[in-house]
C-alpha atoms as one frame of an Amber mdcrd trajectory, in Angstrom:
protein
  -1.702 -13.970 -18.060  -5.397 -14.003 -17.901  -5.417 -15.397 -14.398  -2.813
 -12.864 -13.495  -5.429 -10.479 -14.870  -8.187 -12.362 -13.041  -6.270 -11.732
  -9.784  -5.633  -8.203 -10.036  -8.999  -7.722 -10.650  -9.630  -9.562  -7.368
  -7.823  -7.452  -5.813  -7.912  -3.895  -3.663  -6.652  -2.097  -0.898  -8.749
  -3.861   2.007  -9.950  -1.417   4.455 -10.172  -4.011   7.765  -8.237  -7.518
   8.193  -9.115 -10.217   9.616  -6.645  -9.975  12.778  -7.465 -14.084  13.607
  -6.362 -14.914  10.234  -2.522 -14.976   9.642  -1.065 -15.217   6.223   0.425
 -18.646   5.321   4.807 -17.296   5.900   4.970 -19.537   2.600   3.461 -17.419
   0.652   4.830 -14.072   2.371   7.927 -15.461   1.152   7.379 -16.093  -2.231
   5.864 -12.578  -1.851   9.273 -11.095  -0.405  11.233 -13.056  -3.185   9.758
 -11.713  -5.883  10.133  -8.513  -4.273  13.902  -9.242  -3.553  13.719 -10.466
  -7.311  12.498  -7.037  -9.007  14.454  -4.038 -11.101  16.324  -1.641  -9.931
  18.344   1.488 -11.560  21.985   0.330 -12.331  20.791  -2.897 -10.253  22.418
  -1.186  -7.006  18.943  -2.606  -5.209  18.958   1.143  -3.075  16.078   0.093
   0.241  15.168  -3.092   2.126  12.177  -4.743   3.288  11.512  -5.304   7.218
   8.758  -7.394   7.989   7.238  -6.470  11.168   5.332  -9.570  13.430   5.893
  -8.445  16.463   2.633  -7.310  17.902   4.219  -4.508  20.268   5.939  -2.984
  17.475   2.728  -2.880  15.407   1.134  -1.286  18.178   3.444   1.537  18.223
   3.811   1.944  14.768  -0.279   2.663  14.302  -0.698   6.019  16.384   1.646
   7.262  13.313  -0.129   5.869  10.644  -3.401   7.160  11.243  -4.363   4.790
  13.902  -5.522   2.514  10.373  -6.448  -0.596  11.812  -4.392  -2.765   9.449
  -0.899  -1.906  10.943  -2.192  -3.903  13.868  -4.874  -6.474  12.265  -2.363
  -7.178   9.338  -0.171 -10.460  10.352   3.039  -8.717   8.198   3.748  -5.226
   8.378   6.243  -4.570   5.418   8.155  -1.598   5.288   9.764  -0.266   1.985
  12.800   1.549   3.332  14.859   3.321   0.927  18.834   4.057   1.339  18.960
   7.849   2.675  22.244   8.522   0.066  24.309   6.681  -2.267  27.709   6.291
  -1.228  31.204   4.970  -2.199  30.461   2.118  -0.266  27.628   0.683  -0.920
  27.897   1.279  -4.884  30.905  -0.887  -4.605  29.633  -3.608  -2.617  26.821
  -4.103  -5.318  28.949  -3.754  -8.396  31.709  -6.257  -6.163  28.472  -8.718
  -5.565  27.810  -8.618  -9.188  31.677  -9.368 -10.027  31.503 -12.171  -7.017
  28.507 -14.083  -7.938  29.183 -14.101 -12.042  33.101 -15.361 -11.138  34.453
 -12.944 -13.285  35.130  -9.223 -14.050  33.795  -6.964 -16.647  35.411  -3.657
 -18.655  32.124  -2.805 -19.685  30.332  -3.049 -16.049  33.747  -1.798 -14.479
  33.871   0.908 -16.463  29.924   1.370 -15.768  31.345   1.472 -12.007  33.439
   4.093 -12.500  30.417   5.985 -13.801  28.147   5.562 -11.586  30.657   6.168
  -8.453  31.212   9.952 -10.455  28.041  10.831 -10.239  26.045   9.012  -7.469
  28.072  10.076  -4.216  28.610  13.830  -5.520  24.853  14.216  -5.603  22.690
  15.972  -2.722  22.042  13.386  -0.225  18.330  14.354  -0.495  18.309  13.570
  -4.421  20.144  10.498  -3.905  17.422   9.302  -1.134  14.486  10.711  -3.981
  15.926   8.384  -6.051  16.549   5.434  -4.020  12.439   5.861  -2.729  11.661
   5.659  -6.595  13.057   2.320  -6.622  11.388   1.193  -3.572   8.347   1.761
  -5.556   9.034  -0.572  -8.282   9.296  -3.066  -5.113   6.212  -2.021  -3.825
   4.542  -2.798  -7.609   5.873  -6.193  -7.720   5.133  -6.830  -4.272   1.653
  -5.959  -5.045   1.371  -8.305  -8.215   2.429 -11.027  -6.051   0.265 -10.880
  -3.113  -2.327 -10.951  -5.474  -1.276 -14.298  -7.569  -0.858 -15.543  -3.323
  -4.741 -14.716  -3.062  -3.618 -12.793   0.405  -4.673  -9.268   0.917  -2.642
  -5.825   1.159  -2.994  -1.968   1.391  -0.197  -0.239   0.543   0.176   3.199
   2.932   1.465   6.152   2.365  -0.151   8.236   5.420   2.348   7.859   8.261
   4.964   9.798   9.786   8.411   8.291   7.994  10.384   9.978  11.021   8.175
   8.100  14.126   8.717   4.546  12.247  12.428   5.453  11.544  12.659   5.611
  15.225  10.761   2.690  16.729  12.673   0.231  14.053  16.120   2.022  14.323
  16.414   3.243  10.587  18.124   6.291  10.934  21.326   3.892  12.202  21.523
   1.427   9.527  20.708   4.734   7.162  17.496   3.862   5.660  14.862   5.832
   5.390  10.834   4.584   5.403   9.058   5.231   2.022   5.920   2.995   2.291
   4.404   0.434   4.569   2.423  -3.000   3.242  -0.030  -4.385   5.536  -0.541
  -8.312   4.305  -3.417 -10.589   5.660  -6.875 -11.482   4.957 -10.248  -9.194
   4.509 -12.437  -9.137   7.066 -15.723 -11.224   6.448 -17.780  -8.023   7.706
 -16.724  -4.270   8.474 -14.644  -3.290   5.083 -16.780  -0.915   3.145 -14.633
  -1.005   0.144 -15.034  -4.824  -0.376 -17.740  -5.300  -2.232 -17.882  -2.174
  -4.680 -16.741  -2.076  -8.122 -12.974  -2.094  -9.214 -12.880   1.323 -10.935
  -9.785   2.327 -13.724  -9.886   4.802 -16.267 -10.732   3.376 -19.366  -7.998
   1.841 -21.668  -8.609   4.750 -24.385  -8.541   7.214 -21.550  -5.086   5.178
 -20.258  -2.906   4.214 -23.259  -1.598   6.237 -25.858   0.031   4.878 -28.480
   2.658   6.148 -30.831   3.133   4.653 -33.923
């Protein structure tokens, strides 16, 4: 834990990558399993990952992110995308993957099912996707923790249009929705202002509260 510690210290969101230097696909894909590994509400794993290499693609993608020069310096562009509702469907095929890969059924998690399917589809599509971006997010955290224990560098992005990246990776048709995008590389040796000053966090009394 104290190296895990050590490396999260180490960490921050680089400014400018080092376009020359790709990360080692080994460790983007211990970085994507862990990901693929993480919670989820219910389990129902509600977004998917897309890992963007293609250098055209990047290139479009940027203009819509700010121009920030990591969309096209980065050597994976991840991007968090987050079912746009829950339906019948898709409910089932988790809870059926669940029944599939254990070799046996449940009451208690079919009966769970049956919960879930009352509630989830009836919702507001808009609440469902809320939700499903939420869990993206927990993603995003572990994602984070890992790149960090990989010693590669990320930036996780919030400032882009979700509606221009939708569109240039074809989203809207598989009906997912773009939350957050992960640039993953190296730092630059020179040019990232942010590399060199101190990792600042409100202080642990200022932080934690605890109720005993």
């Amino acid at each position: 834990m104290s190296e895990l510690l050590k490396n999260l210290e180490w960490r921050y969101a680089t400014k400018q990558m080092d376009a020359s230097r790709p990360a080692e696909q080994e460790k983007i894909d211990r970085i994507l399993e862990a990901t693929r590994l993480t919670a989820t509400s219910s389990g129902l794993q509600p977004y998917e990952v897309i890992v963007v290499k293609n250098a055209d693609i990047k290139e479009q993608i940027k203009p819509h992110a700010w121009n920030q020069s990591q969309i096209t310096d980065c050597s994976h562009l991840l991007v968090f995308a987050a079912w746009d509702n829950y339906t019948e469907e898709r409910i089932n095929m988790m809870f059926d993957l669940v029944n599939e890969e254990r070799g046996f059924v449940n009451e208690g998690w079919e009966n769970y099912r049956q919960m879930v399917l009352g509630l989830y589809p009836k919702r507001d599509a808009e609440v469902n996707y809320q939700h499903a971006a939420r869990q993206a997010y927990i993603g995003l955290g572990t994602a984070l923790i890992a790149a960090a224990e990989e010693k590669v560098d990320c930036t996780p992005m919030e400032g882009f249009v979700p509606e221009e990246v939708d569109t240039i990776l074809g989203l809207t048709e598989r009906g997912l929705r773009s939350v957050i995008l992960l640039p993953i590389g190296y730092r630059a040796d020179a040019g990232d202002w942010l590399v060199d000053l101190k990792k600042v966090r409100r202080s642990k009394e200022n932080f934690i509260t605890e109720v005993n």
